[in-house]
Each structure stands twice: as structure tokens, then as C-alpha cells.
PDB file of N, CA and C in Angstrom:
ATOM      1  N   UNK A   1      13.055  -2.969  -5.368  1.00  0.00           N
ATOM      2  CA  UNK A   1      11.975  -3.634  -4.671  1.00  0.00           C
ATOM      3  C   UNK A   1      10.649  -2.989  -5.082  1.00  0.00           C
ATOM      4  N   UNK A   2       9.539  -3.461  -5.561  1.00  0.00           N
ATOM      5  CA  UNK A   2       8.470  -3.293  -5.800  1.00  0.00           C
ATOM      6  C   UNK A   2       7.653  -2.936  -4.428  1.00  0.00           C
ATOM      7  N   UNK A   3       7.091  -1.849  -4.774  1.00  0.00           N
ATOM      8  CA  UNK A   3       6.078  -1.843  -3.433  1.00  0.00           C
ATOM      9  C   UNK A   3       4.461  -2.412  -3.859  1.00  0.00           C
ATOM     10  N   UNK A   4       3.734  -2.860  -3.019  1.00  0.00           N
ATOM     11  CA  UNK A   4       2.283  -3.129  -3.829  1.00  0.00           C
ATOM     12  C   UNK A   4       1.161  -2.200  -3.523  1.00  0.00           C
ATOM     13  N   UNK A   5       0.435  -1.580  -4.625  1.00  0.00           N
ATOM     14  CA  UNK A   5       0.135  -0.877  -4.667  1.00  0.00           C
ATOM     15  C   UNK A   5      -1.482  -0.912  -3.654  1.00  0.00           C
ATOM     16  N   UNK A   6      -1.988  -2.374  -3.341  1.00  0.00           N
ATOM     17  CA  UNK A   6      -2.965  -2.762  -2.303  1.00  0.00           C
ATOM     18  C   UNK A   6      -2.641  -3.367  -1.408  1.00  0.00           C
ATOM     19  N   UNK A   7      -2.632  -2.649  -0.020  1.00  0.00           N
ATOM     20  CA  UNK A   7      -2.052  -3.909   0.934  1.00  0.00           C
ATOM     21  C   UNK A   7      -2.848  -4.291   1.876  1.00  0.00           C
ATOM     22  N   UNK A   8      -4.062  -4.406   0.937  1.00  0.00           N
ATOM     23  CA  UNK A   8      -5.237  -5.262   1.259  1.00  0.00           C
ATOM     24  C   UNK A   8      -6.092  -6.407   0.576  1.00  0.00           C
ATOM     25  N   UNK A   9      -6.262  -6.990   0.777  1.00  0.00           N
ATOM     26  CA  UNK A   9      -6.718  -8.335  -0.011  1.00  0.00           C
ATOM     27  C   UNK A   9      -8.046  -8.565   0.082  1.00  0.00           C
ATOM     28  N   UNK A  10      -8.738  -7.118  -0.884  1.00  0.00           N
ATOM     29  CA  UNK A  10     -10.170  -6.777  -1.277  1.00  0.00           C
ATOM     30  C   UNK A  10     -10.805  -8.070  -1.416  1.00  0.00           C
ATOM     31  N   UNK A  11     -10.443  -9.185  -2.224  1.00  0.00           N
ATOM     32  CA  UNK A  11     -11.201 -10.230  -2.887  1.00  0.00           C
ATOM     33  C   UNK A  11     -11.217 -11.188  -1.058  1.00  0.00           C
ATOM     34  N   UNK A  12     -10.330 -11.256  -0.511  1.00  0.00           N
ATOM     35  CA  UNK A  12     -10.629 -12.303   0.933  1.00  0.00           C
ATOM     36  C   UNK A  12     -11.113 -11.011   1.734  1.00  0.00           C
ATOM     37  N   UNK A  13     -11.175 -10.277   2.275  1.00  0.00           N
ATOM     38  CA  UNK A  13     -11.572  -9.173   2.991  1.00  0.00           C
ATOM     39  C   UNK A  13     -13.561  -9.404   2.492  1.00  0.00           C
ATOM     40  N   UNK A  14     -13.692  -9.431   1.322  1.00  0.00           N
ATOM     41  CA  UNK A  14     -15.260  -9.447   0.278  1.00  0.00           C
ATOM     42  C   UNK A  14     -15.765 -10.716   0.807  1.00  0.00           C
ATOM     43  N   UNK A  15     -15.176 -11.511   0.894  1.00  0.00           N
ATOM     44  CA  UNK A  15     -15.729 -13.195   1.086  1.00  0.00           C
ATOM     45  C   UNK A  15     -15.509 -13.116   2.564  1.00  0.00           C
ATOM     46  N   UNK A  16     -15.103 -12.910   3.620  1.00  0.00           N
ATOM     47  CA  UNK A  16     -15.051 -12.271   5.233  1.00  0.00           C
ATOM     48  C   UNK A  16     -16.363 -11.795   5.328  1.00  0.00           C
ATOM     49  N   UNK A  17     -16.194 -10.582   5.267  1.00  0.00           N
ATOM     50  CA  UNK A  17     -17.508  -9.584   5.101  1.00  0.00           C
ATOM     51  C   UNK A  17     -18.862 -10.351   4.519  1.00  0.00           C
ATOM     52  N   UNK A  18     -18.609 -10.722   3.770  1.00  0.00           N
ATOM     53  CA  UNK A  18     -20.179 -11.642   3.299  1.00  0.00           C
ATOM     54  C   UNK A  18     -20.450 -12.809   4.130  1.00  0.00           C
ATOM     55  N   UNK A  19     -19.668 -13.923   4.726  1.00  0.00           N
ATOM     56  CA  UNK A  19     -20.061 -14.723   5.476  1.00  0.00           C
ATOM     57  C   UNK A  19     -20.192 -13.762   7.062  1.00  0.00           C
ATOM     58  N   UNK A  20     -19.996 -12.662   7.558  1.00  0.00           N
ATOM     59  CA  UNK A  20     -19.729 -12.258   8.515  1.00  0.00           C
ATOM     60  C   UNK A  20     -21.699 -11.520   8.271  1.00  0.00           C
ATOM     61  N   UNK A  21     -22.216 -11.008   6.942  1.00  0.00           N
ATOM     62  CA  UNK A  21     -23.330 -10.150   7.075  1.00  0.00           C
ATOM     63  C   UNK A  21     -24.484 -11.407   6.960  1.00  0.00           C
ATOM     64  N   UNK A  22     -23.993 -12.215   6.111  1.00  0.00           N
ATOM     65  CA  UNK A  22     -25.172 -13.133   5.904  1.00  0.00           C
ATOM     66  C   UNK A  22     -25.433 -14.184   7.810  1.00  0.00           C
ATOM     67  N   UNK A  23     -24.452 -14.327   8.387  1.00  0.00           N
ATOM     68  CA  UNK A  23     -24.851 -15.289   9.462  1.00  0.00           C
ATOM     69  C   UNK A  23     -25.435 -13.843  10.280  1.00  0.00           C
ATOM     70  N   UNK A  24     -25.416 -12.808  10.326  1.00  0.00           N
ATOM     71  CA  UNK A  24     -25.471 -11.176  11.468  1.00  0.00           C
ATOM     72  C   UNK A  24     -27.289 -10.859  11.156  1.00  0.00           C
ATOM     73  N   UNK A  25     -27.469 -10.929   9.523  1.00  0.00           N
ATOM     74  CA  UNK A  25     -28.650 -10.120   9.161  1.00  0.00           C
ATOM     75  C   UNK A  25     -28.403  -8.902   8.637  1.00  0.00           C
ATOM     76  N   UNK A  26     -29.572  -8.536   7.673  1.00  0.00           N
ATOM     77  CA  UNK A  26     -29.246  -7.234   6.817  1.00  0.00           C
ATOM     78  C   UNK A  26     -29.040  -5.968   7.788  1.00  0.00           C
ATOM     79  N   UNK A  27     -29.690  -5.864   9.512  1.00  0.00           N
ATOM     80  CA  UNK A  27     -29.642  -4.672   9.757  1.00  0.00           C
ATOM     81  C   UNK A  27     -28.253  -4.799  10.224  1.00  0.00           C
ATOM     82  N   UNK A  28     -27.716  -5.692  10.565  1.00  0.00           N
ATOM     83  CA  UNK A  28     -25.780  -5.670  10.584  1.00  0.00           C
ATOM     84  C   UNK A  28     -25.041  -5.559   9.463  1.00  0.00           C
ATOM     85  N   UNK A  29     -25.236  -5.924   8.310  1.00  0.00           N
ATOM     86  CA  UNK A  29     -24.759  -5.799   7.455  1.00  0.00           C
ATOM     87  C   UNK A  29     -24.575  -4.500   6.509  1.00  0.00           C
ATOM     88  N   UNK A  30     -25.585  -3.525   6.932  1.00  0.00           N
ATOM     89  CA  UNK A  30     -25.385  -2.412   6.196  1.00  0.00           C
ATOM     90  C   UNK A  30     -24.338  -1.725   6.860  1.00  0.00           C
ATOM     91  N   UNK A  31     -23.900  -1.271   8.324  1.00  0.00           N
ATOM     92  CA  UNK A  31     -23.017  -0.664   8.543  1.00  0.00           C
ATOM     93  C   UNK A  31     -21.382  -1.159   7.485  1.00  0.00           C
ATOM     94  N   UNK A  32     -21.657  -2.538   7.880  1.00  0.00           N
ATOM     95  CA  UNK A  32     -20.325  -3.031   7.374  1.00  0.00           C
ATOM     96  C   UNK A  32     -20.207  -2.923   5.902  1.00  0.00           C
ATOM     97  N   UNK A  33     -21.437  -2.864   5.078  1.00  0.00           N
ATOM     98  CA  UNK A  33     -20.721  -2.827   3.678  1.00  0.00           C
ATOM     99  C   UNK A  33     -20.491  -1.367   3.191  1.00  0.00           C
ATOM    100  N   UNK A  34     -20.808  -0.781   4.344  1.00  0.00           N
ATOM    101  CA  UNK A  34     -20.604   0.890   3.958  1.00  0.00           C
ATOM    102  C   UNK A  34     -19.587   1.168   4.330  1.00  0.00           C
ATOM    103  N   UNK A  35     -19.359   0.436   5.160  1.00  0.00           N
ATOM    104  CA  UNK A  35     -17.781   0.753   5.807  1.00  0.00           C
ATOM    105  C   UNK A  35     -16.517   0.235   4.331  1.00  0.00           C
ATOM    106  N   UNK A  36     -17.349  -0.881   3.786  1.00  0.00           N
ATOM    107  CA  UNK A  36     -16.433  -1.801   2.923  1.00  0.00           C
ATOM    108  C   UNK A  36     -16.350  -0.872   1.963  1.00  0.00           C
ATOM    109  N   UNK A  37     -17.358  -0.237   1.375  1.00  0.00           N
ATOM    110  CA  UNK A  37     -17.281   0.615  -0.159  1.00  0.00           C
ATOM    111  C   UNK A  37     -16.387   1.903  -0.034  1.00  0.00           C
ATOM    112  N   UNK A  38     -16.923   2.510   1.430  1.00  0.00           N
ATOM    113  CA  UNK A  38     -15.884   3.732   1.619  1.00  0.00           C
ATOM    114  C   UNK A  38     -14.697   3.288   1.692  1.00  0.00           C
ATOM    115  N   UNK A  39     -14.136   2.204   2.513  1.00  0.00           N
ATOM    116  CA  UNK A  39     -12.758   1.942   2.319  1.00  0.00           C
ATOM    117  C   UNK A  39     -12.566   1.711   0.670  1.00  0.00           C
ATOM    118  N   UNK A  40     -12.741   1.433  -0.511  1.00  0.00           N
ATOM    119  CA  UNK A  40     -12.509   0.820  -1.679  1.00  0.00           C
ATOM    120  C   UNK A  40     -12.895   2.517  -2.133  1.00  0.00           C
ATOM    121  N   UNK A  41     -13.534   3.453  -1.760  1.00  0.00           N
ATOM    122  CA  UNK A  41     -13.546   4.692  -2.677  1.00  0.00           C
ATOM    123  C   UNK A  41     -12.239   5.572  -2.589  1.00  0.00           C
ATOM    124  N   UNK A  42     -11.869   6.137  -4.006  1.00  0.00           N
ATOM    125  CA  UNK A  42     -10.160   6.918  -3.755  1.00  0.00           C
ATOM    126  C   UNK A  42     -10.502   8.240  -3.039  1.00  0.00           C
ATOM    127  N   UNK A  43     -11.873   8.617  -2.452  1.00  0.00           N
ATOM    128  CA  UNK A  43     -12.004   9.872  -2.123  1.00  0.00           C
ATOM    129  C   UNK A  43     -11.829  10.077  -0.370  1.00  0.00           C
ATOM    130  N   UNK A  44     -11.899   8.531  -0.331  1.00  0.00           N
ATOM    131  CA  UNK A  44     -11.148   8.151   1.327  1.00  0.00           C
ATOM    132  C   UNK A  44      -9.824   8.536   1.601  1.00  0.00           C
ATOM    133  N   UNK A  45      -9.730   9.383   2.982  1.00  0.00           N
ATOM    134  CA  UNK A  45      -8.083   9.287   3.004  1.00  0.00           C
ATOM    135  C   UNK A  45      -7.762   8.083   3.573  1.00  0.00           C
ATOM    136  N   UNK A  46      -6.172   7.738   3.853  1.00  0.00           N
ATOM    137  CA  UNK A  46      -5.522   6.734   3.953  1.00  0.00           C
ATOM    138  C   UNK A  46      -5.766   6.845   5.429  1.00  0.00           C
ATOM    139  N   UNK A  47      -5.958   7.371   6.282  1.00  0.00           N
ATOM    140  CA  UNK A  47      -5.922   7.528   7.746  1.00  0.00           C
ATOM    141  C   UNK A  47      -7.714   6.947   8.331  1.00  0.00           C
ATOM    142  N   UNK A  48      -8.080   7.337   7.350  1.00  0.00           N
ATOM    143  CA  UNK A  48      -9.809   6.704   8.138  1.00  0.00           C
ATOM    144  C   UNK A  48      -9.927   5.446   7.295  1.00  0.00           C
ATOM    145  N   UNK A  49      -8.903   5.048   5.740  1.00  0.00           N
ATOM    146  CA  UNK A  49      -8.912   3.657   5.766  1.00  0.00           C
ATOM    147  C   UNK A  49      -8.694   2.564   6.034  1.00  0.00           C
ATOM    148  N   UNK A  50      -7.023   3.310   6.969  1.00  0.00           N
ATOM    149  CA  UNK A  50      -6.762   2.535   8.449  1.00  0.00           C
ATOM    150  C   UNK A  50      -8.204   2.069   9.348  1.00  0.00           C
ATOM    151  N   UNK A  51      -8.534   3.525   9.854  1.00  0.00           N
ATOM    152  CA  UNK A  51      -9.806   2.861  10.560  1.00  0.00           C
ATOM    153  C   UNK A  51     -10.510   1.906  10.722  1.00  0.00           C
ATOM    154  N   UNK A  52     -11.026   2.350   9.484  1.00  0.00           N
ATOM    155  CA  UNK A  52     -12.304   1.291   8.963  1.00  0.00           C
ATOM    156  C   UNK A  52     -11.331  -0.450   8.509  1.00  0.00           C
ATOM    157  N   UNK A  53     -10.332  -0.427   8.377  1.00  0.00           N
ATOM    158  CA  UNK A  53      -9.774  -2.004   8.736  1.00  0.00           C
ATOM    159  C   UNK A  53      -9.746  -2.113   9.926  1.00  0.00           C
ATOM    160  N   UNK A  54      -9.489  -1.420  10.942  1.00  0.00           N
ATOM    161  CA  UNK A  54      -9.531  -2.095  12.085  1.00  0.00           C
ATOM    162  C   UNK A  54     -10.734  -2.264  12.435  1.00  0.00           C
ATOM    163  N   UNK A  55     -11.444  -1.594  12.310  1.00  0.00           N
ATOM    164  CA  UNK A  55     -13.368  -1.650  12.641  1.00  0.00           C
ATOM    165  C   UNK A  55     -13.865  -2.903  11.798  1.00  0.00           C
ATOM    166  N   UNK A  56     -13.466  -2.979  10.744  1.00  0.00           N
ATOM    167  CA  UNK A  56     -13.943  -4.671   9.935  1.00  0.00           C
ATOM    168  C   UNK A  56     -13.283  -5.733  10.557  1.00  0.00           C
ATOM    169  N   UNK A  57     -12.193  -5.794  11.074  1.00  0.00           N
ATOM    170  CA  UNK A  57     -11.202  -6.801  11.333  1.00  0.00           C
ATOM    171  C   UNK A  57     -12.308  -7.268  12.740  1.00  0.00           C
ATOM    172  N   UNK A  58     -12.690  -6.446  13.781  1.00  0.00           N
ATOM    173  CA  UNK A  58     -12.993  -6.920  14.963  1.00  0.00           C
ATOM    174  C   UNK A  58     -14.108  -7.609  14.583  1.00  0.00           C
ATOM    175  N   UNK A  59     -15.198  -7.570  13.944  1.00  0.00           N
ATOM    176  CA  UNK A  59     -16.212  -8.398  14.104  1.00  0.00           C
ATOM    177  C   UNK A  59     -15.866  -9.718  12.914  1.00  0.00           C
ATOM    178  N   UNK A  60     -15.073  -9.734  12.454  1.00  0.00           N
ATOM    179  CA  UNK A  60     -14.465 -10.801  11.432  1.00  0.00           C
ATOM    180  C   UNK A  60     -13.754 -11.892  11.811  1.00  0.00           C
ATOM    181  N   UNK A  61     -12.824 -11.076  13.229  1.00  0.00           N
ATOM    182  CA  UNK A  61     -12.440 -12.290  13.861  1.00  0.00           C
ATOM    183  C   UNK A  61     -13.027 -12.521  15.276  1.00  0.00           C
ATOM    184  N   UNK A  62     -14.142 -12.024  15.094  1.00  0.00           N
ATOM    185  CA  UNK A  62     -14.898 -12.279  16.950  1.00  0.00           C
ATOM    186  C   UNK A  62     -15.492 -11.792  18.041  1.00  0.00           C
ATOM    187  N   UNK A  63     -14.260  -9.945  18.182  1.00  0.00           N
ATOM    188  CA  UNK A  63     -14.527  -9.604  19.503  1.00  0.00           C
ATOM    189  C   UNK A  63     -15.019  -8.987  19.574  1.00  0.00           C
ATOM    190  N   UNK A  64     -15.322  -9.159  21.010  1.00  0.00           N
ATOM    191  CA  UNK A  64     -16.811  -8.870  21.359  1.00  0.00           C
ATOM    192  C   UNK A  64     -17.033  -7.189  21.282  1.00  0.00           C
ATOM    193  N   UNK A  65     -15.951  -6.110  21.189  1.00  0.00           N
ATOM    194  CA  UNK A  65     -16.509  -5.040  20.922  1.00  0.00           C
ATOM    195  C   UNK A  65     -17.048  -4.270  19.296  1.00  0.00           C
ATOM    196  N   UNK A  66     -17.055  -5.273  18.942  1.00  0.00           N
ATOM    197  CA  UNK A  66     -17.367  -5.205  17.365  1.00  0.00           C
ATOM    198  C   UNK A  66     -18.405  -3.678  16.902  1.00  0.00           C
ATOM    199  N   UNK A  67     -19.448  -3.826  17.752  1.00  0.00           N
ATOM    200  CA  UNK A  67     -20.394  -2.591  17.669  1.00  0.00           C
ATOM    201  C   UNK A  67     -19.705  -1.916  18.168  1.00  0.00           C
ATOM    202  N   UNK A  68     -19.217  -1.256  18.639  1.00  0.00           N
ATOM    203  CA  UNK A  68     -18.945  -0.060  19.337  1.00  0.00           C
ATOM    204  C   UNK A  68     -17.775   0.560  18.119  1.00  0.00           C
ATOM    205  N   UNK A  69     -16.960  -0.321  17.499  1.00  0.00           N
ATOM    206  CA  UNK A  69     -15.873  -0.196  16.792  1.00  0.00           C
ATOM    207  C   UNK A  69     -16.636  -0.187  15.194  1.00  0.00           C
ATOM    208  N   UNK A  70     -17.627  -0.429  15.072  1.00  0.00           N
ATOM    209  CA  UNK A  70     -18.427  -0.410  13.831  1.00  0.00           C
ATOM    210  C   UNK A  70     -18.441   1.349  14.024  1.00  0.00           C
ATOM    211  N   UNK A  71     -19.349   1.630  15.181  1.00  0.00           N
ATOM    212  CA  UNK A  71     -20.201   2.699  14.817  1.00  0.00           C
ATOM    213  C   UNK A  71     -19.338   3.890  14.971  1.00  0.00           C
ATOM    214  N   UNK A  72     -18.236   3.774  15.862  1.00  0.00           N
ATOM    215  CA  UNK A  72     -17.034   4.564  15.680  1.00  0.00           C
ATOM    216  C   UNK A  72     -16.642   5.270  14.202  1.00  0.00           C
ATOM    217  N   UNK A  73     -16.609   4.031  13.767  1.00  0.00           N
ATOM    218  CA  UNK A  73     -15.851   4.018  12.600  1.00  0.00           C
ATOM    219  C   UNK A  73     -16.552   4.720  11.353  1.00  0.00           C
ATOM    220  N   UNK A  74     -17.891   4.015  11.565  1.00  0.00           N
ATOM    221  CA  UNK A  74     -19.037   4.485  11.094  1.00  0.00           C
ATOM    222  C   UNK A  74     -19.130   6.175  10.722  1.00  0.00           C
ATOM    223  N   UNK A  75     -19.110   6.533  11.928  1.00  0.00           N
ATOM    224  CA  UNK A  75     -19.276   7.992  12.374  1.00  0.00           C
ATOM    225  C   UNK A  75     -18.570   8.784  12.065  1.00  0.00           C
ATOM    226  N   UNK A  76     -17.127   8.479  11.965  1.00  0.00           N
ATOM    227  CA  UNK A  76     -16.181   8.928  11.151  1.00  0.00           C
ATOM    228  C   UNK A  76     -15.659   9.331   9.783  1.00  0.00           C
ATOM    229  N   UNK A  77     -16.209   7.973   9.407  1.00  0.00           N
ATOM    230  CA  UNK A  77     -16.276   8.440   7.751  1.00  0.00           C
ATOM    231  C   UNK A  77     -17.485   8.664   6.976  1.00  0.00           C
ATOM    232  N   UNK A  78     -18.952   8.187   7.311  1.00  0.00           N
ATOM    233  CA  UNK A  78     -19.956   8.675   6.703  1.00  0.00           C
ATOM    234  C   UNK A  78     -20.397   9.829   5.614  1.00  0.00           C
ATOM    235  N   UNK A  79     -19.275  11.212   6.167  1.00  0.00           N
ATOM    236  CA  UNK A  79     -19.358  11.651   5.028  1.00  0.00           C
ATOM    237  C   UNK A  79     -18.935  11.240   3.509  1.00  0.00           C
ATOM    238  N   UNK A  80     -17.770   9.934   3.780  1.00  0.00           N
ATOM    239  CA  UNK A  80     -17.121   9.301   2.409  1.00  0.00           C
ATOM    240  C   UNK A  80     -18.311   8.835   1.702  1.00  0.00           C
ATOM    241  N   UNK A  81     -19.721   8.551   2.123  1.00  0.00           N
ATOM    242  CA  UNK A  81     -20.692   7.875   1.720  1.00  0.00           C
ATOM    243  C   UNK A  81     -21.738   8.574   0.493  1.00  0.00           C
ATOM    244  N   UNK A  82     -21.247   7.812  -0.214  1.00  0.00           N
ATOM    245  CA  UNK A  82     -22.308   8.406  -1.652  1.00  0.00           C
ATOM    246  C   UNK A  82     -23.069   7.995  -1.629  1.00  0.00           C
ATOM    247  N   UNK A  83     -24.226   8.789  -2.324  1.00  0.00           N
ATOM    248  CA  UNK A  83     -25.504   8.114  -3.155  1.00  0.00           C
ATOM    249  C   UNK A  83     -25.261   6.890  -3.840  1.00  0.00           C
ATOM    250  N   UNK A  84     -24.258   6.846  -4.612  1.00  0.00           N
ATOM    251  CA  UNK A  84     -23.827   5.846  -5.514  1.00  0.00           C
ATOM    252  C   UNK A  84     -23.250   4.388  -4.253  1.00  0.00           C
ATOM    253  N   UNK A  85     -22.602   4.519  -3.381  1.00  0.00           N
ATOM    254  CA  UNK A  85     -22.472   3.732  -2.424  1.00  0.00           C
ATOM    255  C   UNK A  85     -23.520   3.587  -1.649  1.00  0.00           C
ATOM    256  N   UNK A  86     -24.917   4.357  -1.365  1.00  0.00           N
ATOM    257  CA  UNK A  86     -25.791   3.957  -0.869  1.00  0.00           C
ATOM    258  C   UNK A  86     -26.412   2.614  -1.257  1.00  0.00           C
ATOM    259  N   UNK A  87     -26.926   2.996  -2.504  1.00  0.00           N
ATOM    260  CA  UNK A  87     -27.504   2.607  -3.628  1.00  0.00           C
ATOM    261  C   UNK A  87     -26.812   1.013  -4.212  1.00  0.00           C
ATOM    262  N   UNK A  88     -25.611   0.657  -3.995  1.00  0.00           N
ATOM    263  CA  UNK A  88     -24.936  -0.251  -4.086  1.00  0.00           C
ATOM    264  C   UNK A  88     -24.807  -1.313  -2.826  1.00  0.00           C
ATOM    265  N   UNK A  89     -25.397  -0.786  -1.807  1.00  0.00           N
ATOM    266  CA  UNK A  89     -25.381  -1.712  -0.626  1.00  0.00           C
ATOM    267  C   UNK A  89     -26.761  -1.871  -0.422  1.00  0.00           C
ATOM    268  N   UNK A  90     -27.393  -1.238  -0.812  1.00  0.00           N
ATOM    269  CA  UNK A  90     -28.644  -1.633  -1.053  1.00  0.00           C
ATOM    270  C   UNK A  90     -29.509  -2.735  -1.879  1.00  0.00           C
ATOM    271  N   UNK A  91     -28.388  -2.614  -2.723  1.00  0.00           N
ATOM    272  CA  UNK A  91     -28.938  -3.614  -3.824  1.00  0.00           C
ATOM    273  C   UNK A  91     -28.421  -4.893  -3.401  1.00  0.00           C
ATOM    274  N   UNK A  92     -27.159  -4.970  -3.142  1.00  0.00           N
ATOM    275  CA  UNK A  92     -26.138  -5.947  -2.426  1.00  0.00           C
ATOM    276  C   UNK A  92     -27.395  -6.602  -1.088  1.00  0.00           C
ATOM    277  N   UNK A  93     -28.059  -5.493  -0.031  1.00  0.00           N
ATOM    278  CA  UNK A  93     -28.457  -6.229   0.467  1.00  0.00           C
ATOM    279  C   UNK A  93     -29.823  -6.970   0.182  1.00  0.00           C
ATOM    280  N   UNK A  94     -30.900  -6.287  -1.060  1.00  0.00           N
ATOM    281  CA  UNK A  94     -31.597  -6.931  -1.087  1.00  0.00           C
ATOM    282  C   UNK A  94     -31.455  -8.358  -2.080  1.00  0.00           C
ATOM    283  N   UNK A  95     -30.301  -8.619  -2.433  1.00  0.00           N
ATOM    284  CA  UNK A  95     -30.026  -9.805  -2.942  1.00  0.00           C
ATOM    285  C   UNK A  95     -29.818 -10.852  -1.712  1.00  0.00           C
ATOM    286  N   UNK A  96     -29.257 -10.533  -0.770  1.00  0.00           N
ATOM    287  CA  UNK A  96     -28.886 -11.553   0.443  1.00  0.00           C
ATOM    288  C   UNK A  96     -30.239 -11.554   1.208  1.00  0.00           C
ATOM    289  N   UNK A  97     -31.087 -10.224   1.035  1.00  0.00           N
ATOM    290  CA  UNK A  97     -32.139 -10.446   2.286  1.00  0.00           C
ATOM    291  C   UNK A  97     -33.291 -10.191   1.592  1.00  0.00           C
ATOM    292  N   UNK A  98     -33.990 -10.714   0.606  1.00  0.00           N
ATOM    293  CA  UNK A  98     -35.004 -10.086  -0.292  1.00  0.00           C
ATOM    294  C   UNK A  98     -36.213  -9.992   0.929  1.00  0.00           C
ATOM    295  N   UNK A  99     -37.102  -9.017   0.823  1.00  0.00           N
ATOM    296  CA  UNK A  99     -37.809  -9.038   1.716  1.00  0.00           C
ATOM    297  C   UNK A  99     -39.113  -9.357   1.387  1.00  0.00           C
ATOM    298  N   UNK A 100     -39.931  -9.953   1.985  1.00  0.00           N
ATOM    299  CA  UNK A 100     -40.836 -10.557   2.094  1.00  0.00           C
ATOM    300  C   UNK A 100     -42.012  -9.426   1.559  1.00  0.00           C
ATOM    301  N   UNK A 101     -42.674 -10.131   0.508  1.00  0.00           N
ATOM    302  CA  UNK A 101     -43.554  -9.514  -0.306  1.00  0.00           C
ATOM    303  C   UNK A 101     -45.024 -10.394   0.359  1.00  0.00           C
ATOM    304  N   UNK A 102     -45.674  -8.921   1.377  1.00  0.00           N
ATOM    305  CA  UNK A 102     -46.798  -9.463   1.912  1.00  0.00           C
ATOM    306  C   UNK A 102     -48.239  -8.688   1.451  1.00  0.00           C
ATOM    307  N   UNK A 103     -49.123  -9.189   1.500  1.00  0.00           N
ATOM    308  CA  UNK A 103     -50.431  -8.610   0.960  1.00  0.00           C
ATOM    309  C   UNK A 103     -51.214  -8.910   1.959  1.00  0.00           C
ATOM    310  N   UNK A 104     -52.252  -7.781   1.769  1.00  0.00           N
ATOM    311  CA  UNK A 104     -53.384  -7.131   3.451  1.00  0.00           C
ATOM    312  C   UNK A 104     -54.641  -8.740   2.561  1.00  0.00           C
ATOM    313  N   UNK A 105     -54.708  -9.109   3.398  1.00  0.00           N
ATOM    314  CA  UNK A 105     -55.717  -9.803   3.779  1.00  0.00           C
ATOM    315  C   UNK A 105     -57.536  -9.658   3.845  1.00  0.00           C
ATOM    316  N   UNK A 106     -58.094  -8.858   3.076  1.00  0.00           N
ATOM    317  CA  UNK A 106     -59.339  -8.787   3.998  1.00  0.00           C
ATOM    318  C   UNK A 106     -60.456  -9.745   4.402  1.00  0.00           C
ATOM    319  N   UNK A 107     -61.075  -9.292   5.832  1.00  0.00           N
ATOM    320  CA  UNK A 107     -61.682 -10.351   6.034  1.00  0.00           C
ATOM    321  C   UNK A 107     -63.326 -10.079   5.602  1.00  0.00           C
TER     322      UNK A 107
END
């Protein structure tokens, strides 16, 4: 019997997560894609990548304690968080949320 070596389904989990940040807004969306990259880094253990699925799962399918289970989760693994994963959700979000390029006015 083959075991599989992901028994997570990164590519539907990615398309979840993106309709879940784009209807929320970028300041919801950064917890969650940090949560998403640390789960996908090998320097995560297997026990806080448990976590962080259950912390994605709640606001994906609804309930209502979603924040509380974000920032939990959050809090937990943050140290998994690189520069290089900073830097990648960053960019990620200013593609979904480009921000408004404003100029001073004088009168």
C-alpha cells in the first residue's frame, strides 16, 4: 500500500484561501497566508501543521470563531515565519489589494 506523501490538497486548500482573503480584505488576509506558507515550509513541525489546518479550516468553512483560532495559531508558529515568507505575502497581497496611489493636493 502506498502511503501519500501530502495529505493535503495544497492546490484546493490555495483556491479556499484566496476566495476566503479576497471577499475578508488584505488586513485578513495576511494572517492567513502566513499561516498558509508556514504550513507549506519543511522547517514546520508536523504538530503546529496540524494546527494551522485546523485554524484555516474554521474561517473556510464559516465559524464564527475564526479569529480567535487564526491568532492562536498565529502565535504559535510565527517563529516558522521568514523574511522570505514575509516578503511573499506581501507581494501576493499587493497583487489582490494594490493600494491606492494618492498625491497631496495643494491649494
Amino acid at each position: 500500500m502506498k502511503m501519500k506523501k501530502n495529505l493535503i490538497d495544497y492546490e484546493l486548500l490555495w483556491e479556499k484561501i484566496t476566495d476566503y482573503a479576497k471577499a475578508t480584505g488584505r488586513t485578513t488576509a495576511r494572517p492567513v497566508l502566513l499561516l498558509y506558507y508556514v504550513l507549506r515550509s519543511p522547517e514546520t513541525p508536523s504538530s503546529d501543521k496540524m494546527l494551522i489546518v485546523a485554524a484555516l479550516s474554521l474561517p473556510i468553512i464559516g465559524w464564527i470563531d475564526e479569529a480567535v483560532s487564526l491568532v492562536y495559531a498565529y502565535k504559535k508558529v510565527c517563529r516558522y515565519v521568514t523574511p522570505e515568507i514575509e516578503s511573499e505575502v506581501d507581494n501576493i497581497l499587493e497583487r489582490w489589494f494594490p493600494e491606492g496611489k494618492y498625491e497631496l493636493i495643494e491649494e
